[in-house]
Amino acid sequence: MQLVDVRGAEAAEATKISRLLADSIRGSYTEILGEIPTRRLVSTQCSLPRIRAEIEIPGGAPGWLGWLVATGSDDELLGVAAGGVPVPGEGEVYALAVTPDARGTGIGEALLTAASARMRAFGATEQRVTLASDQDPALPFYAHVGFTPLPPTRLTAIRLSRVI
């Protein structure tokens, strides 16, 4: 496991978060969803004004617990996560991305552990994540950390849950 610091994101990191998330989405979904749907996803999820606003929400909005970042010893951004508790008792992982060079080193698990702790502090007893496809390359990671499939809510998504 690589030595990392997981902490709440700072406003000055919004650009790095946006880029890392956009690169991760493009790398994961272009072949699965196609170029245009992937561009739409990046446009919606990785908008710099959106991420900046989400970082700067004082105290968080109802259900929103914020962005987390994982940095290495040289303060390099290695991964990001975002989540919340939109429904009482149910945590939701909204985003989890790790740089390609840092995958498989425990950074994703460190981010998920920190996000889970935040969710538990707000009353979550289980966690969910929605993936864009049953071919999502993150599916093995989520299965490894204990998520199990739920019935799909739409034809192109796969939902997973676990008790935290």
PDB file of C-alpha atoms in Angstrom:
ATOM      1  CA  MET A   1       0.000   0.000   0.000  1.00  0.00           C
ATOM      2  CA  GLN A   2       1.280   3.423  -0.974  1.00  0.00           C
ATOM      3  CA  LEU A   3       1.606   5.996   1.824  1.00  0.00           C
ATOM      4  CA  VAL A   4      -1.093   8.628   1.297  1.00  0.00           C
ATOM      5  CA  ASP A   5      -2.813  11.442   3.113  1.00  0.00           C
ATOM      6  CA  VAL A   6      -6.610  11.423   2.747  1.00  0.00           C
ATOM      7  CA  ARG A   7      -8.298  14.690   3.691  1.00  0.00           C
ATOM      8  CA  GLY A   8     -11.035  17.081   2.696  1.00  0.00           C
ATOM      9  CA  ALA A   9     -10.432  18.883  -0.585  1.00  0.00           C
ATOM     10  CA  GLU A  10      -9.403  22.534  -0.679  1.00  0.00           C
ATOM     11  CA  ALA A  11     -10.752  25.087  -3.157  1.00  0.00           C
ATOM     12  CA  ALA A  12      -7.332  25.441  -4.794  1.00  0.00           C
ATOM     13  CA  GLU A  13      -7.519  21.740  -5.789  1.00  0.00           C
ATOM     14  CA  ALA A  14     -10.711  22.045  -7.854  1.00  0.00           C
ATOM     15  CA  THR A  15      -8.884  22.103 -11.205  1.00  0.00           C
ATOM     16  CA  LYS A  16      -6.824  19.009 -10.345  1.00  0.00           C
ATOM     17  CA  ILE A  17      -9.945  17.180  -9.144  1.00  0.00           C
ATOM     18  CA  SER A  18     -11.823  18.089 -12.325  1.00  0.00           C
ATOM     19  CA  ARG A  19      -8.967  16.866 -14.543  1.00  0.00           C
ATOM     20  CA  LEU A  20      -8.420  13.610 -12.652  1.00  0.00           C
ATOM     21  CA  LEU A  21     -12.141  12.824 -12.673  1.00  0.00           C
ATOM     22  CA  ALA A  22     -12.507  13.709 -16.379  1.00  0.00           C
ATOM     23  CA  ASP A  23      -9.495  11.576 -17.341  1.00  0.00           C
ATOM     24  CA  SER A  24     -10.861   8.682 -15.297  1.00  0.00           C
ATOM     25  CA  ILE A  25     -14.311   8.902 -16.880  1.00  0.00           C
ATOM     26  CA  ARG A  26     -12.863   9.103 -20.409  1.00  0.00           C
ATOM     27  CA  GLY A  27     -10.546   6.163 -19.749  1.00  0.00           C
ATOM     28  CA  SER A  28     -13.301   4.047 -18.225  1.00  0.00           C
ATOM     29  CA  TYR A  29     -16.340   4.812 -20.342  1.00  0.00           C
ATOM     30  CA  THR A  30     -15.435   5.868 -23.900  1.00  0.00           C
ATOM     31  CA  GLU A  31     -15.318   2.274 -25.169  1.00  0.00           C
ATOM     32  CA  ILE A  32     -18.325   1.180 -23.109  1.00  0.00           C
ATOM     33  CA  LEU A  33     -20.714   4.105 -23.647  1.00  0.00           C
ATOM     34  CA  GLY A  34     -19.323   5.722 -26.777  1.00  0.00           C
ATOM     35  CA  GLU A  35     -17.747   9.112 -27.308  1.00  0.00           C
ATOM     36  CA  ILE A  36     -20.813  11.385 -27.158  1.00  0.00           C
ATOM     37  CA  PRO A  37     -22.361   9.926 -23.968  1.00  0.00           C
ATOM     38  CA  THR A  38     -18.911   9.998 -22.342  1.00  0.00           C
ATOM     39  CA  ARG A  39     -18.469  13.661 -23.302  1.00  0.00           C
ATOM     40  CA  ARG A  40     -21.847  14.433 -21.754  1.00  0.00           C
ATOM     41  CA  LEU A  41     -20.880  12.621 -18.575  1.00  0.00           C
ATOM     42  CA  VAL A  42     -17.592  14.545 -18.351  1.00  0.00           C
ATOM     43  CA  SER A  43     -19.376  17.824 -19.055  1.00  0.00           C
ATOM     44  CA  THR A  44     -21.912  17.187 -16.306  1.00  0.00           C
ATOM     45  CA  GLN A  45     -19.734  15.587 -13.633  1.00  0.00           C
ATOM     46  CA  CYS A  46     -16.410  17.362 -14.122  1.00  0.00           C
ATOM     47  CA  SER A  47     -17.434  20.966 -14.592  1.00  0.00           C
ATOM     48  CA  LEU A  48     -14.899  23.148 -12.809  1.00  0.00           C
ATOM     49  CA  PRO A  49     -17.539  25.609 -11.511  1.00  0.00           C
ATOM     50  CA  ARG A  50     -19.552  22.672 -10.155  1.00  0.00           C
ATOM     51  CA  ILE A  51     -16.599  21.073  -8.379  1.00  0.00           C
ATOM     52  CA  ARG A  52     -15.396  24.415  -7.030  1.00  0.00           C
ATOM     53  CA  ALA A  53     -18.877  25.146  -5.661  1.00  0.00           C
ATOM     54  CA  GLU A  54     -19.134  21.652  -4.145  1.00  0.00           C
ATOM     55  CA  ILE A  55     -15.827  22.142  -2.330  1.00  0.00           C
ATOM     56  CA  GLU A  56     -16.820  25.565  -1.063  1.00  0.00           C
ATOM     57  CA  ILE A  57     -20.299  24.664   0.230  1.00  0.00           C
ATOM     58  CA  PRO A  58     -19.995  25.792   3.849  1.00  0.00           C
ATOM     59  CA  GLY A  59     -20.908  22.908   6.122  1.00  0.00           C
ATOM     60  CA  GLY A  60     -22.205  20.928   3.165  1.00  0.00           C
ATOM     61  CA  ALA A  61     -25.645  20.874   1.621  1.00  0.00           C
ATOM     62  CA  PRO A  62     -28.268  18.453   2.924  1.00  0.00           C
ATOM     63  CA  GLY A  63     -26.980  14.988   2.130  1.00  0.00           C
ATOM     64  CA  TRP A  64     -23.659  16.232   0.691  1.00  0.00           C
ATOM     65  CA  LEU A  65     -20.497  15.308   2.606  1.00  0.00           C
ATOM     66  CA  GLY A  66     -17.951  16.782   0.202  1.00  0.00           C
ATOM     67  CA  TRP A  67     -14.851  15.910  -1.757  1.00  0.00           C
ATOM     68  CA  LEU A  68     -11.917  13.967  -0.365  1.00  0.00           C
ATOM     69  CA  VAL A  69      -8.455  13.887  -1.906  1.00  0.00           C
ATOM     70  CA  ALA A  70      -5.589  11.432  -1.528  1.00  0.00           C
ATOM     71  CA  THR A  71      -2.140  12.923  -1.908  1.00  0.00           C
ATOM     72  CA  GLY A  72       1.292  11.361  -1.853  1.00  0.00           C
ATOM     73  CA  SER A  73       4.374  12.482   0.031  1.00  0.00           C
ATOM     74  CA  ASP A  74       5.088  15.145  -2.598  1.00  0.00           C
ATOM     75  CA  ASP A  75       1.490  16.497  -2.354  1.00  0.00           C
ATOM     76  CA  GLU A  76       0.675  15.009  -5.785  1.00  0.00           C
ATOM     77  CA  LEU A  77      -3.052  14.313  -6.226  1.00  0.00           C
ATOM     78  CA  LEU A  78      -3.419  10.522  -6.498  1.00  0.00           C
ATOM     79  CA  GLY A  79      -7.162  10.066  -6.052  1.00  0.00           C
ATOM     80  CA  VAL A  80     -10.480  11.701  -5.252  1.00  0.00           C
ATOM     81  CA  ALA A  81     -13.813  10.669  -3.788  1.00  0.00           C
ATOM     82  CA  ALA A  82     -17.131  12.348  -3.137  1.00  0.00           C
ATOM     83  CA  GLY A  83     -20.196  11.152  -1.325  1.00  0.00           C
ATOM     84  CA  GLY A  84     -23.114  11.894   0.864  1.00  0.00           C
ATOM     85  CA  VAL A  85     -26.124  10.570   2.719  1.00  0.00           C
ATOM     86  CA  PRO A  86     -29.041  11.633   0.505  1.00  0.00           C
ATOM     87  CA  VAL A  87     -31.522   9.276   2.201  1.00  0.00           C
ATOM     88  CA  PRO A  88     -31.450   8.523   5.942  1.00  0.00           C
ATOM     89  CA  GLY A  89     -29.332   5.431   6.537  1.00  0.00           C
ATOM     90  CA  GLU A  90     -28.007   5.223   2.954  1.00  0.00           C
ATOM     91  CA  GLY A  91     -24.610   6.566   2.022  1.00  0.00           C
ATOM     92  CA  GLU A  92     -23.945   7.189  -1.660  1.00  0.00           C
ATOM     93  CA  VAL A  93     -20.534   7.179  -3.334  1.00  0.00           C
ATOM     94  CA  TYR A  94     -20.874   9.842  -6.031  1.00  0.00           C
ATOM     95  CA  ALA A  95     -17.325   9.672  -7.360  1.00  0.00           C
ATOM     96  CA  LEU A  96     -14.175   7.654  -6.748  1.00  0.00           C
ATOM     97  CA  ALA A  97     -11.189   7.962  -9.061  1.00  0.00           C
ATOM     98  CA  VAL A  98      -7.504   7.122  -8.758  1.00  0.00           C
ATOM     99  CA  THR A  99      -4.737   8.064 -11.184  1.00  0.00           C
ATOM    100  CA  PRO A 100      -3.786   5.173 -13.485  1.00  0.00           C
ATOM    101  CA  ASP A 101      -0.261   4.892 -12.020  1.00  0.00           C
ATOM    102  CA  ALA A 102      -1.641   4.656  -8.462  1.00  0.00           C
ATOM    103  CA  ARG A 103      -4.333   2.035  -9.081  1.00  0.00           C
ATOM    104  CA  GLY A 104      -3.950  -1.203  -7.181  1.00  0.00           C
ATOM    105  CA  THR A 105      -1.941   0.451  -4.392  1.00  0.00           C
ATOM    106  CA  GLY A 106      -4.738   0.802  -1.818  1.00  0.00           C
ATOM    107  CA  ILE A 107      -5.564   4.433  -2.526  1.00  0.00           C
ATOM    108  CA  GLY A 108      -9.107   3.656  -3.673  1.00  0.00           C
ATOM    109  CA  GLU A 109      -9.706   1.666  -0.475  1.00  0.00           C
ATOM    110  CA  ALA A 110      -8.238   4.485   1.650  1.00  0.00           C
ATOM    111  CA  LEU A 111     -10.578   6.996   0.004  1.00  0.00           C
ATOM    112  CA  LEU A 112     -13.570   4.673   0.378  1.00  0.00           C
ATOM    113  CA  THR A 113     -12.716   4.059   4.052  1.00  0.00           C
ATOM    114  CA  ALA A 114     -12.597   7.812   4.724  1.00  0.00           C
ATOM    115  CA  ALA A 115     -15.844   8.420   2.808  1.00  0.00           C
ATOM    116  CA  SER A 116     -17.494   5.541   4.706  1.00  0.00           C
ATOM    117  CA  ALA A 117     -16.454   7.023   8.055  1.00  0.00           C
ATOM    118  CA  ARG A 118     -18.032  10.345   7.079  1.00  0.00           C
ATOM    119  CA  MET A 119     -21.220   8.582   6.015  1.00  0.00           C
ATOM    120  CA  ARG A 120     -21.428   6.564   9.245  1.00  0.00           C
ATOM    121  CA  ALA A 121     -21.035   9.807  11.223  1.00  0.00           C
ATOM    122  CA  PHE A 122     -24.181  11.026   9.445  1.00  0.00           C
ATOM    123  CA  GLY A 123     -26.170   7.877  10.218  1.00  0.00           C
ATOM    124  CA  ALA A 124     -25.487   5.701   7.172  1.00  0.00           C
ATOM    125  CA  THR A 125     -25.565   1.971   7.797  1.00  0.00           C
ATOM    126  CA  GLU A 126     -25.168   0.959   4.179  1.00  0.00           C
ATOM    127  CA  GLN A 127     -23.583   2.387   1.087  1.00  0.00           C
ATOM    128  CA  ARG A 128     -24.512   2.485  -2.569  1.00  0.00           C
ATOM    129  CA  VAL A 129     -22.800   3.344  -5.804  1.00  0.00           C
ATOM    130  CA  THR A 130     -24.256   3.561  -9.301  1.00  0.00           C
ATOM    131  CA  LEU A 131     -22.046   2.488 -12.185  1.00  0.00           C
ATOM    132  CA  ALA A 132     -22.785   3.359 -15.788  1.00  0.00           C
ATOM    133  CA  SER A 133     -22.648  -0.218 -17.047  1.00  0.00           C
ATOM    134  CA  ASP A 134     -22.243  -3.816 -15.934  1.00  0.00           C
ATOM    135  CA  GLN A 135     -18.969  -3.644 -17.909  1.00  0.00           C
ATOM    136  CA  ASP A 136     -17.659  -0.825 -15.715  1.00  0.00           C
ATOM    137  CA  PRO A 137     -13.948  -1.382 -15.023  1.00  0.00           C
ATOM    138  CA  ALA A 138     -14.525  -0.350 -11.378  1.00  0.00           C
ATOM    139  CA  LEU A 139     -16.879  -3.286 -10.775  1.00  0.00           C
ATOM    140  CA  PRO A 140     -14.096  -5.669  -9.605  1.00  0.00           C
ATOM    141  CA  PHE A 141     -12.881  -3.035  -7.122  1.00  0.00           C
ATOM    142  CA  TYR A 142     -16.345  -2.571  -5.650  1.00  0.00           C
ATOM    143  CA  ALA A 143     -16.895  -6.343  -5.462  1.00  0.00           C
ATOM    144  CA  HIS A 144     -13.502  -6.698  -3.724  1.00  0.00           C
ATOM    145  CA  VAL A 145     -14.489  -4.203  -1.008  1.00  0.00           C
ATOM    146  CA  GLY A 146     -17.838  -5.889  -0.346  1.00  0.00           C
ATOM    147  CA  PHE A 147     -20.428  -4.294  -2.621  1.00  0.00           C
ATOM    148  CA  THR A 148     -23.080  -6.594  -4.080  1.00  0.00           C
ATOM    149  CA  PRO A 149     -25.443  -5.930  -7.009  1.00  0.00           C
ATOM    150  CA  LEU A 150     -28.905  -4.445  -6.564  1.00  0.00           C
ATOM    151  CA  PRO A 151     -31.666  -4.632  -9.162  1.00  0.00           C
ATOM    152  CA  PRO A 152     -30.974  -2.061 -11.902  1.00  0.00           C
ATOM    153  CA  THR A 153     -32.920   1.195 -11.738  1.00  0.00           C
ATOM    154  CA  ARG A 154     -32.471   1.777 -15.456  1.00  0.00           C
ATOM    155  CA  LEU A 155     -31.222  -0.417 -18.250  1.00  0.00           C
ATOM    156  CA  THR A 156     -27.757   1.137 -18.536  1.00  0.00           C
ATOM    157  CA  ALA A 157     -26.838   1.289 -14.851  1.00  0.00           C
ATOM    158  CA  ILE A 158     -25.739  -1.190 -12.255  1.00  0.00           C
ATOM    159  CA  ARG A 159     -26.258  -0.393  -8.590  1.00  0.00           C
ATOM    160  CA  LEU A 160     -24.248  -1.970  -5.790  1.00  0.00           C
ATOM    161  CA  SER A 161     -24.570  -1.809  -2.026  1.00  0.00           C
ATOM    162  CA  ARG A 162     -22.810  -2.932   1.132  1.00  0.00           C
ATOM    163  CA  VAL A 163     -23.276  -2.658   4.856  1.00  0.00           C
ATOM    164  CA  ILE A 164     -20.781  -0.241   6.418  1.00  0.00           C
TER     165      ILE A 164
END
